[in-house]
PDB file of N, CA and C in Angstrom:
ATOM      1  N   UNK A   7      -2.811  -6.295   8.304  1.00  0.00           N
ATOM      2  CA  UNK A   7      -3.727  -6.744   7.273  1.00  0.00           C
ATOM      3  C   UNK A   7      -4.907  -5.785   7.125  1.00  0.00           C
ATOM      4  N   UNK A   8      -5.063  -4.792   8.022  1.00  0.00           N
ATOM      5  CA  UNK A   8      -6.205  -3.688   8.057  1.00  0.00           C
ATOM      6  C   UNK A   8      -5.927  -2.853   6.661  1.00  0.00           C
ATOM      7  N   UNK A   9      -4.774  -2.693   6.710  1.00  0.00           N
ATOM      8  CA  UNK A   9      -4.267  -2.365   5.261  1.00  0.00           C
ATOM      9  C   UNK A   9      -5.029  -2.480   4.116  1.00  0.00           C
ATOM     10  N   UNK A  10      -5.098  -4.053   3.949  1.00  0.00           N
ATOM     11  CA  UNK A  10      -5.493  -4.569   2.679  1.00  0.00           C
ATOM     12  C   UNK A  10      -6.958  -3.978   2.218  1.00  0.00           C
ATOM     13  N   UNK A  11      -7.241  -3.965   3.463  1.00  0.00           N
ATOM     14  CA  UNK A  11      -9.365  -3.533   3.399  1.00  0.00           C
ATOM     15  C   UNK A  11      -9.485  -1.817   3.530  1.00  0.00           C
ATOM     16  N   UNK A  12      -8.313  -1.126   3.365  1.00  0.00           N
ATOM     17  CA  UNK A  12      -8.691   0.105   3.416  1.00  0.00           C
ATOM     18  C   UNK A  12      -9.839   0.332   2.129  1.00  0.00           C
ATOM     19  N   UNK A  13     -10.697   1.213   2.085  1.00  0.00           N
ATOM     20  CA  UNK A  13     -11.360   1.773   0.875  1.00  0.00           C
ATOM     21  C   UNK A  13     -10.840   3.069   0.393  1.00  0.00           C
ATOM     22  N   UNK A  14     -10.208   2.972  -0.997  1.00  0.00           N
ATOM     23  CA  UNK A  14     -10.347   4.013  -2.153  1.00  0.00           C
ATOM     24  C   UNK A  14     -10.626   5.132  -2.076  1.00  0.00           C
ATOM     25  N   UNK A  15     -11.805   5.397  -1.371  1.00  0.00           N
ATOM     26  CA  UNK A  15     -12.407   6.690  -1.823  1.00  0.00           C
ATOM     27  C   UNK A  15     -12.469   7.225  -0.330  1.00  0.00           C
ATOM     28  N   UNK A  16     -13.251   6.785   0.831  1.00  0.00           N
ATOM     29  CA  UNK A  16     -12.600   7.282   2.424  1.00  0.00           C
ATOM     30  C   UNK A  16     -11.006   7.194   2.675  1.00  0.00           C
ATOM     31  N   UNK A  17     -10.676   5.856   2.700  1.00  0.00           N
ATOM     32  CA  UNK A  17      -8.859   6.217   2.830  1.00  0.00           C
ATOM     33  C   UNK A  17      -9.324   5.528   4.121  1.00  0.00           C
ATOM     34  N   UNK A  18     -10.280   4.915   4.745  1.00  0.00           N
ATOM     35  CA  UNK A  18     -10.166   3.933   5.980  1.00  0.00           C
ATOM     36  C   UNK A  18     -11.249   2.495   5.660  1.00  0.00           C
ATOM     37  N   UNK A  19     -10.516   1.242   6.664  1.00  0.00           N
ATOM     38  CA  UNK A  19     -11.245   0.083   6.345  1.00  0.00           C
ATOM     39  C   UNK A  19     -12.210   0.177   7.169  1.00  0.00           C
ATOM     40  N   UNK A  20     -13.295  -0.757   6.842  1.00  0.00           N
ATOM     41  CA  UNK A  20     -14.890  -0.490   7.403  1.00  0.00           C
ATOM     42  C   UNK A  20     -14.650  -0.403   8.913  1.00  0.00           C
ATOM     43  N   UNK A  21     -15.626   0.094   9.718  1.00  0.00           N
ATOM     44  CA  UNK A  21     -15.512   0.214  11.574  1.00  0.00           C
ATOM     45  C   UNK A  21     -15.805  -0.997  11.852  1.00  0.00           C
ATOM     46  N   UNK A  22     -16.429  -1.870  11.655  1.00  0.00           N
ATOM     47  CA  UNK A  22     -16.028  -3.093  12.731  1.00  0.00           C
ATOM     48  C   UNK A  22     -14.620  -3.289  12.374  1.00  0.00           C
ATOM     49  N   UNK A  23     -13.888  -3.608  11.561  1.00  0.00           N
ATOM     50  CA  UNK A  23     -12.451  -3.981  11.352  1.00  0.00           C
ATOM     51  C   UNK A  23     -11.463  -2.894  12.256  1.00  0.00           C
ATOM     52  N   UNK A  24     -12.117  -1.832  12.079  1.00  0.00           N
ATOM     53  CA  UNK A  24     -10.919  -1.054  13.428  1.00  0.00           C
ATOM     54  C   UNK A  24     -10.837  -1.101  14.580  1.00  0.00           C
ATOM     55  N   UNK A  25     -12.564  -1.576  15.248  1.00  0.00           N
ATOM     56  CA  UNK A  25     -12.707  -1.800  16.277  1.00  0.00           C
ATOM     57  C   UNK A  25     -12.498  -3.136  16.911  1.00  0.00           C
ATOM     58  N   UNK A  26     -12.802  -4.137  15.842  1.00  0.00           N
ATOM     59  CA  UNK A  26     -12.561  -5.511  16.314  1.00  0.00           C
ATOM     60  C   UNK A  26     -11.246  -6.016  16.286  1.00  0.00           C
ATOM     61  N   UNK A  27     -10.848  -5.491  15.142  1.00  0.00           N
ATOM     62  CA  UNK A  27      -9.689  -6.208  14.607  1.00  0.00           C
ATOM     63  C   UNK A  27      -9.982  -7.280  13.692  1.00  0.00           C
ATOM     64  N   UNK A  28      -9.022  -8.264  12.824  1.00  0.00           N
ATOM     65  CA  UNK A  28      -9.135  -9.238  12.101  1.00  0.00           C
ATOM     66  C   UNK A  28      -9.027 -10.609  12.535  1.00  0.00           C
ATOM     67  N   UNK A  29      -8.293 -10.360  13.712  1.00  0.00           N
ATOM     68  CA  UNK A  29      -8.260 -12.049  14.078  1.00  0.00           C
ATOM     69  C   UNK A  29      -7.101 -12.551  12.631  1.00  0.00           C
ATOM     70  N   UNK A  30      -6.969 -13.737  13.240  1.00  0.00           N
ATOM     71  CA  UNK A  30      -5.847 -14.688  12.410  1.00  0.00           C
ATOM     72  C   UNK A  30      -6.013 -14.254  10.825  1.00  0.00           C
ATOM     73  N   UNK A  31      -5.302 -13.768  10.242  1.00  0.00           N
ATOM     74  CA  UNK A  31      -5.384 -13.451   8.351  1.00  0.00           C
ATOM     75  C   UNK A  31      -4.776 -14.303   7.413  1.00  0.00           C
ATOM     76  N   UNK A  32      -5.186 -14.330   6.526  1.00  0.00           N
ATOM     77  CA  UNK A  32      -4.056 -15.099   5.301  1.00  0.00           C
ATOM     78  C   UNK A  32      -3.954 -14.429   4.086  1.00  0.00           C
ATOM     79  N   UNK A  33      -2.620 -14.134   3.708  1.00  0.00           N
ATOM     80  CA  UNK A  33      -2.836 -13.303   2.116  1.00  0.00           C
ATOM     81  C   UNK A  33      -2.563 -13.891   1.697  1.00  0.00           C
ATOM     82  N   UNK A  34      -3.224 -13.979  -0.083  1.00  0.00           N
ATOM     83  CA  UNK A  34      -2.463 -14.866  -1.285  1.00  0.00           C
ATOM     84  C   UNK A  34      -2.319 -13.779  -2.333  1.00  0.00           C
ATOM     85  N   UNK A  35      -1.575 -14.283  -3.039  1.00  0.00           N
ATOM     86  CA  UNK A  35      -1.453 -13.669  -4.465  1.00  0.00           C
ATOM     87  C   UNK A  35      -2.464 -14.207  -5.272  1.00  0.00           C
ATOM     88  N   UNK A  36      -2.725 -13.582  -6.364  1.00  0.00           N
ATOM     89  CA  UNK A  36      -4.568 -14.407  -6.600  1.00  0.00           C
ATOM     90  C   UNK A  36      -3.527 -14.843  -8.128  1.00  0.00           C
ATOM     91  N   UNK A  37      -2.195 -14.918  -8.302  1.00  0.00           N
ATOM     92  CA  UNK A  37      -1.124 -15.923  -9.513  1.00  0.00           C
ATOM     93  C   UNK A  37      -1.023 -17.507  -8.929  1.00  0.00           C
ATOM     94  N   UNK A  38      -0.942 -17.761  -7.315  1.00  0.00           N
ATOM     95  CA  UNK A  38      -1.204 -18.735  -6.728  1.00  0.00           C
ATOM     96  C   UNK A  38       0.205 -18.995  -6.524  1.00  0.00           C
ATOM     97  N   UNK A  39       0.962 -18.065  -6.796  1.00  0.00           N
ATOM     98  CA  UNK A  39       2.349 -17.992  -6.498  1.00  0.00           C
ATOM     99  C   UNK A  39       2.796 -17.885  -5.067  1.00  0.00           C
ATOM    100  N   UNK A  40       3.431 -17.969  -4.416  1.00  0.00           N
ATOM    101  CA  UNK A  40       4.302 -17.422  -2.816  1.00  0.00           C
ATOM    102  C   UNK A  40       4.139 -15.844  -2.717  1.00  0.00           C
ATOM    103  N   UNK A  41       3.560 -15.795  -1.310  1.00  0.00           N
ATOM    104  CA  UNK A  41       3.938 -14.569  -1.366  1.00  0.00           C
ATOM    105  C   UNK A  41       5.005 -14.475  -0.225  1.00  0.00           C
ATOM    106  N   UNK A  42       6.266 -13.652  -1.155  1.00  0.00           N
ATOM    107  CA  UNK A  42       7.438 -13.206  -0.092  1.00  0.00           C
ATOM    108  C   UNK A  42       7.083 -12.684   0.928  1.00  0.00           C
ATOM    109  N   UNK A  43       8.040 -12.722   2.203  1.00  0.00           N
ATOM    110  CA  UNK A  43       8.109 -11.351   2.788  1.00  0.00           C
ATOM    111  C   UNK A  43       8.891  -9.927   2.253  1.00  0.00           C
ATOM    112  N   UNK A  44       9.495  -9.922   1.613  1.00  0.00           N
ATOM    113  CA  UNK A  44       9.716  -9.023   0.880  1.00  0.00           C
ATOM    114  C   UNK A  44       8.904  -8.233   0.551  1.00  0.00           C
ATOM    115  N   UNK A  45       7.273  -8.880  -0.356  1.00  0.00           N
ATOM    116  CA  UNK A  45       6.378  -8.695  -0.842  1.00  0.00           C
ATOM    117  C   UNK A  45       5.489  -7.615  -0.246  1.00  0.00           C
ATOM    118  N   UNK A  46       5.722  -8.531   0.981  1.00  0.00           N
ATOM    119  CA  UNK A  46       4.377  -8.267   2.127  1.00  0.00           C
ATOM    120  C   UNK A  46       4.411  -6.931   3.010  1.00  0.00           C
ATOM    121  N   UNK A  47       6.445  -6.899   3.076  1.00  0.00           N
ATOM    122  CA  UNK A  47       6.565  -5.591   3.483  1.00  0.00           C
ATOM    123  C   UNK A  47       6.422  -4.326   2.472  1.00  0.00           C
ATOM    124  N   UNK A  48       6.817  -4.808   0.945  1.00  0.00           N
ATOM    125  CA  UNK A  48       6.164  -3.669   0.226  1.00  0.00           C
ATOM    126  C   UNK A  48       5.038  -3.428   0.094  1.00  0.00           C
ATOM    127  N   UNK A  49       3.998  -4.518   0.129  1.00  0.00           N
ATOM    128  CA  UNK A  49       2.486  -3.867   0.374  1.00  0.00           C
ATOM    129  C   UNK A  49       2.308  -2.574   1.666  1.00  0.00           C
ATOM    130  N   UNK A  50       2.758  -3.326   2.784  1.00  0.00           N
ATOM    131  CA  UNK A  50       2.579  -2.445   3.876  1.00  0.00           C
ATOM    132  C   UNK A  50       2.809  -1.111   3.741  1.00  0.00           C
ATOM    133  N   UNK A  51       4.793  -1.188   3.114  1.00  0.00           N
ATOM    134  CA  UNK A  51       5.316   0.196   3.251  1.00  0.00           C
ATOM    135  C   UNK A  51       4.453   1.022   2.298  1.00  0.00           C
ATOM    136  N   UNK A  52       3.909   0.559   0.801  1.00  0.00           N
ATOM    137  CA  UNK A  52       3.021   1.223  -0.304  1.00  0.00           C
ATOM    138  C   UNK A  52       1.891   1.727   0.217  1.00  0.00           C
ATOM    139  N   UNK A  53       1.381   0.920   1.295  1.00  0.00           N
ATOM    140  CA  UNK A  53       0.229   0.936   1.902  1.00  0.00           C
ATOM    141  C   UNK A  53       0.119   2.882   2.845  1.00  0.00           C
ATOM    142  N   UNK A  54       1.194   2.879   3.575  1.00  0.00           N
ATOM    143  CA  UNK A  54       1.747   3.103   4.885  1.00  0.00           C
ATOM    144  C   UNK A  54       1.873   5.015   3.847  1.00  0.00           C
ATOM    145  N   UNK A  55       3.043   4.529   2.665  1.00  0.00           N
ATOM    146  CA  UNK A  55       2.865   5.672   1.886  1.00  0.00           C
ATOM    147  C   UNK A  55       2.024   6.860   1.586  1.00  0.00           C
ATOM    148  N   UNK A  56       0.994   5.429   0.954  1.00  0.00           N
ATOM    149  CA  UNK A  56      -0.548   6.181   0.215  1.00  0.00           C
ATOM    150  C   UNK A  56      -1.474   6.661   1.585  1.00  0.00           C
ATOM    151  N   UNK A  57      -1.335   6.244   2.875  1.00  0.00           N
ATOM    152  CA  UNK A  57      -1.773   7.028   3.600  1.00  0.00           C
ATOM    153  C   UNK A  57      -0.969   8.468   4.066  1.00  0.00           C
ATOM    154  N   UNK A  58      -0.276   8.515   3.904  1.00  0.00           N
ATOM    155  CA  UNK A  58       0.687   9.808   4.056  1.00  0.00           C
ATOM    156  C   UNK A  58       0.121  10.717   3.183  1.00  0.00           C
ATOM    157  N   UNK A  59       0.125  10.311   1.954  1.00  0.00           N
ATOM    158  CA  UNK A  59      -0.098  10.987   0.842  1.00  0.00           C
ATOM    159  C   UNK A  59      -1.684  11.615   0.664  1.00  0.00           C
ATOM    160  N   UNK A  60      -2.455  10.554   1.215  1.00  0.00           N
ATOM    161  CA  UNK A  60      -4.062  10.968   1.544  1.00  0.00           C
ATOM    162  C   UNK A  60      -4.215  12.107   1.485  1.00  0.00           C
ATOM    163  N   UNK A  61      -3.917  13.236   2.573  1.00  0.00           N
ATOM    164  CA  UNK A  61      -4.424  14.238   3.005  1.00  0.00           C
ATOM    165  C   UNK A  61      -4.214  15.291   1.651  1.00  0.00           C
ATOM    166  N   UNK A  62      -2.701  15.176   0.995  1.00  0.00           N
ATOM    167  CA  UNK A  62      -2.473  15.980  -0.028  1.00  0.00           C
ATOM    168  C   UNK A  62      -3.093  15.870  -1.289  1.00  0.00           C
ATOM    169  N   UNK A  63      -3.804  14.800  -1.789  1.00  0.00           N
ATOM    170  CA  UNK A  63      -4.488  14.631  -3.023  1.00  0.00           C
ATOM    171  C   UNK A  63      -5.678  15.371  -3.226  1.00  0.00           C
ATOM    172  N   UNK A  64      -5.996  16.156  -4.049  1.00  0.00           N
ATOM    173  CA  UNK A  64      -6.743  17.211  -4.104  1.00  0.00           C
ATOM    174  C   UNK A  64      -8.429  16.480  -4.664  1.00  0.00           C
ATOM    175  N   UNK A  65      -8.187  15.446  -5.793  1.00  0.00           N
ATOM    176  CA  UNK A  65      -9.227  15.110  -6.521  1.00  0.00           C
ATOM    177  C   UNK A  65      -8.849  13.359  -5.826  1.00  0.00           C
ATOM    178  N   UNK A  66     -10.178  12.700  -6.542  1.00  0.00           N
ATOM    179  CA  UNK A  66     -10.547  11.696  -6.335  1.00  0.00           C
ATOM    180  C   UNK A  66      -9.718  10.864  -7.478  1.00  0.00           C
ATOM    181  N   UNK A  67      -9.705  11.601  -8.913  1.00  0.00           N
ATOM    182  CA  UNK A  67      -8.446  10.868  -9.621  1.00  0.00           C
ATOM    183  C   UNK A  67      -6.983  10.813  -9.342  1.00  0.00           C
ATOM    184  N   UNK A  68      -6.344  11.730  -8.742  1.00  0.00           N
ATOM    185  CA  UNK A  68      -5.368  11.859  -8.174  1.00  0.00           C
ATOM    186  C   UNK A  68      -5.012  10.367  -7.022  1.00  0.00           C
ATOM    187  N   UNK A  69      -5.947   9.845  -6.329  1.00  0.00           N
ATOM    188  CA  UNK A  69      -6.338   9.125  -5.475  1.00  0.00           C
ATOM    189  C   UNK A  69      -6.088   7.691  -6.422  1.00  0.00           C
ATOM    190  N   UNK A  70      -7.207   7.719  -7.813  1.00  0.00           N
ATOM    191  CA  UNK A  70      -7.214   6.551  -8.514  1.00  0.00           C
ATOM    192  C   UNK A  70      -5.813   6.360  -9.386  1.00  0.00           C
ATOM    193  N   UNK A  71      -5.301   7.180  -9.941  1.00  0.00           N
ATOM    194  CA  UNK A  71      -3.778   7.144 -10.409  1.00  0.00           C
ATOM    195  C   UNK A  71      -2.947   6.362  -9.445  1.00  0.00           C
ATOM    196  N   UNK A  72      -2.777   6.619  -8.165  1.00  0.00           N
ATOM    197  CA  UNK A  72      -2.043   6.054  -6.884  1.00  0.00           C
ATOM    198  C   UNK A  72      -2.501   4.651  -7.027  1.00  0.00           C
ATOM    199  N   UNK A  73      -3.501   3.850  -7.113  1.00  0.00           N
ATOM    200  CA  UNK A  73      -4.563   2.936  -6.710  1.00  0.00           C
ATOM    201  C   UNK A  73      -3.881   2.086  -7.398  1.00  0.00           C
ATOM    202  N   UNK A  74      -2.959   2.004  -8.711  1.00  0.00           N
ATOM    203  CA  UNK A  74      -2.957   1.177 -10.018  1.00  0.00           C
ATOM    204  C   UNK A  74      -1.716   0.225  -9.517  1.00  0.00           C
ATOM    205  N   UNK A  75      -1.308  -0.662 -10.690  1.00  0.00           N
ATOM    206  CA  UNK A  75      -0.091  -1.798 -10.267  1.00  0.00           C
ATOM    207  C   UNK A  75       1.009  -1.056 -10.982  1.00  0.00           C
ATOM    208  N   UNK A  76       0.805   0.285 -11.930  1.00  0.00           N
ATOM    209  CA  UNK A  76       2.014   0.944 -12.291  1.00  0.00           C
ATOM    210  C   UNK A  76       2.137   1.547 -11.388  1.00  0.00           C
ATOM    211  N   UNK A  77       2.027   1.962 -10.547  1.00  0.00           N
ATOM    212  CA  UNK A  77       2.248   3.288  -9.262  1.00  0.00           C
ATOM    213  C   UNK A  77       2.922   2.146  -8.266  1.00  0.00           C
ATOM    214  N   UNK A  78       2.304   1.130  -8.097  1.00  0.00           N
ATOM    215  CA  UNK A  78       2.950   0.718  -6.820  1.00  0.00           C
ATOM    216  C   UNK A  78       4.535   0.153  -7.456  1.00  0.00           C
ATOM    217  N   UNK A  79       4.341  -0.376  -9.239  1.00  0.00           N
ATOM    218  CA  UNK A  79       5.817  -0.804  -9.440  1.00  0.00           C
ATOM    219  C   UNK A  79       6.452   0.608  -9.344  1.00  0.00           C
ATOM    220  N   UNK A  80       6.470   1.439  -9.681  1.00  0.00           N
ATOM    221  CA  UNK A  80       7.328   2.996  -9.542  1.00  0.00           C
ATOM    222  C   UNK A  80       7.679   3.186  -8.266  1.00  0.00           C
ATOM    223  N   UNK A  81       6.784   3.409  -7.551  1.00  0.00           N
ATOM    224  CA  UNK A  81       7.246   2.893  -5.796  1.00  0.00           C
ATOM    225  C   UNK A  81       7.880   2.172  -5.358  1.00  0.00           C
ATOM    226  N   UNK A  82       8.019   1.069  -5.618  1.00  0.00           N
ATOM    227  CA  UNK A  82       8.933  -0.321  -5.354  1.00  0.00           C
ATOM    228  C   UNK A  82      10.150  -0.222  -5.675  1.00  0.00           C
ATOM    229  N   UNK A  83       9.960   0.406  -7.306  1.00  0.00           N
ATOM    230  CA  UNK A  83      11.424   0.451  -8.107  1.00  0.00           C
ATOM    231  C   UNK A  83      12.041   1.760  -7.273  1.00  0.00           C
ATOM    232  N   UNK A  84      11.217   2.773  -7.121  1.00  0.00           N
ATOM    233  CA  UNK A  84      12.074   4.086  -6.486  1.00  0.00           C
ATOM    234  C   UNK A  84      12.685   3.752  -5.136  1.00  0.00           C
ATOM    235  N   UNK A  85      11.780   2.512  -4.543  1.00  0.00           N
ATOM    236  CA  UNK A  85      12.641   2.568  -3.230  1.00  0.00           C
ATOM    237  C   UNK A  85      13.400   1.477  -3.060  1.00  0.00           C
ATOM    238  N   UNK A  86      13.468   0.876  -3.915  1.00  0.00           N
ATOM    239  CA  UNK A  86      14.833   0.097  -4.282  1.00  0.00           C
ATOM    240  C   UNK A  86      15.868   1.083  -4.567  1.00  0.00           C
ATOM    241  N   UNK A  87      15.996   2.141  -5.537  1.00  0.00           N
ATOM    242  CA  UNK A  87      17.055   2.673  -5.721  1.00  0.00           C
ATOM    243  C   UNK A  87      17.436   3.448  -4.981  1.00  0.00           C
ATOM    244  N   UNK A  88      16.491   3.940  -3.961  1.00  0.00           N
ATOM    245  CA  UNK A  88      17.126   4.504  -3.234  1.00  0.00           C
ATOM    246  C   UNK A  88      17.627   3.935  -2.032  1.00  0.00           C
ATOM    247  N   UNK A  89      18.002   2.638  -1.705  1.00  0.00           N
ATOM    248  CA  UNK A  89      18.318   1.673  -0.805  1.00  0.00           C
ATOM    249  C   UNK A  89      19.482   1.337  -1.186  1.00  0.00           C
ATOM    250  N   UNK A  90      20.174   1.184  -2.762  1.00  0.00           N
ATOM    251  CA  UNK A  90      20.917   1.079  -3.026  1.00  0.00           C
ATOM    252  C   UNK A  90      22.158   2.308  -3.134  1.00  0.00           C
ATOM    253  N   UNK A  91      21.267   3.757  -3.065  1.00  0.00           N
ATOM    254  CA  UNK A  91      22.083   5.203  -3.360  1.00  0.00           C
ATOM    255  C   UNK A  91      22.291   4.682  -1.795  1.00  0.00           C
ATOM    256  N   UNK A  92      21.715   4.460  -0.731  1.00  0.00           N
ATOM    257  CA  UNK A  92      22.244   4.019   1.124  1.00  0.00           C
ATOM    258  C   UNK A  92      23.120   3.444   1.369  1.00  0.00           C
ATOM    259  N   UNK A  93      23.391   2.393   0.915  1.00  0.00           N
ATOM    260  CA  UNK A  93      24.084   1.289   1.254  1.00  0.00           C
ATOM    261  C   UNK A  93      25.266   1.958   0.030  1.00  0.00           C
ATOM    262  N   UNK A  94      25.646   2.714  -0.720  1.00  0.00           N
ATOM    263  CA  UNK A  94      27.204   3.073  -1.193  1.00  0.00           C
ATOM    264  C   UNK A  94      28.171   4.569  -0.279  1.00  0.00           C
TER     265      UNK A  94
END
């Protein structure tokens, strides 16, 4: 869940949260819908991504392009298909 609180523009969540930790968490979808695990592991893996990707982004827009709900569906959808090019 350290994930969720990363910041934008450093690329890490505030220092008490790294040092303390979070203690017990709860995520919602703010639709008030379920959130899958399915879901939860694509946040992570998107999450897990965009830190990979950190070091290579040159500008701060480069950074905000990544940030959006079209980038993470392109992500999702790309690694769906490529789960499916695996499994044939």
């Amino acid at each position: 869940a350290v994930f969720m609180l990363i910041d934008p523009v450093s690329g890490f969540a505030p220092e008490e949260v790294q040092i303390r930790g979070l203690g017990k968490v709860l995520l919602a979808r703010t639709d008030g819908e379920d959130l899958s695990l399915d879901e939860l592991y694509a946040l992570h893996d998107y999450n897990c991504h965009l830190m990979d990707m950190w070091p290579d982004w040159e500008s701060d827009q480069q950074r905000e392009k990544a940030l959006t709900p079209a980038a993470f569906k392109r992500f999702t959808h790309s690694r769906a298909q490529n789960k499916v090019v695996r499994q044939l």
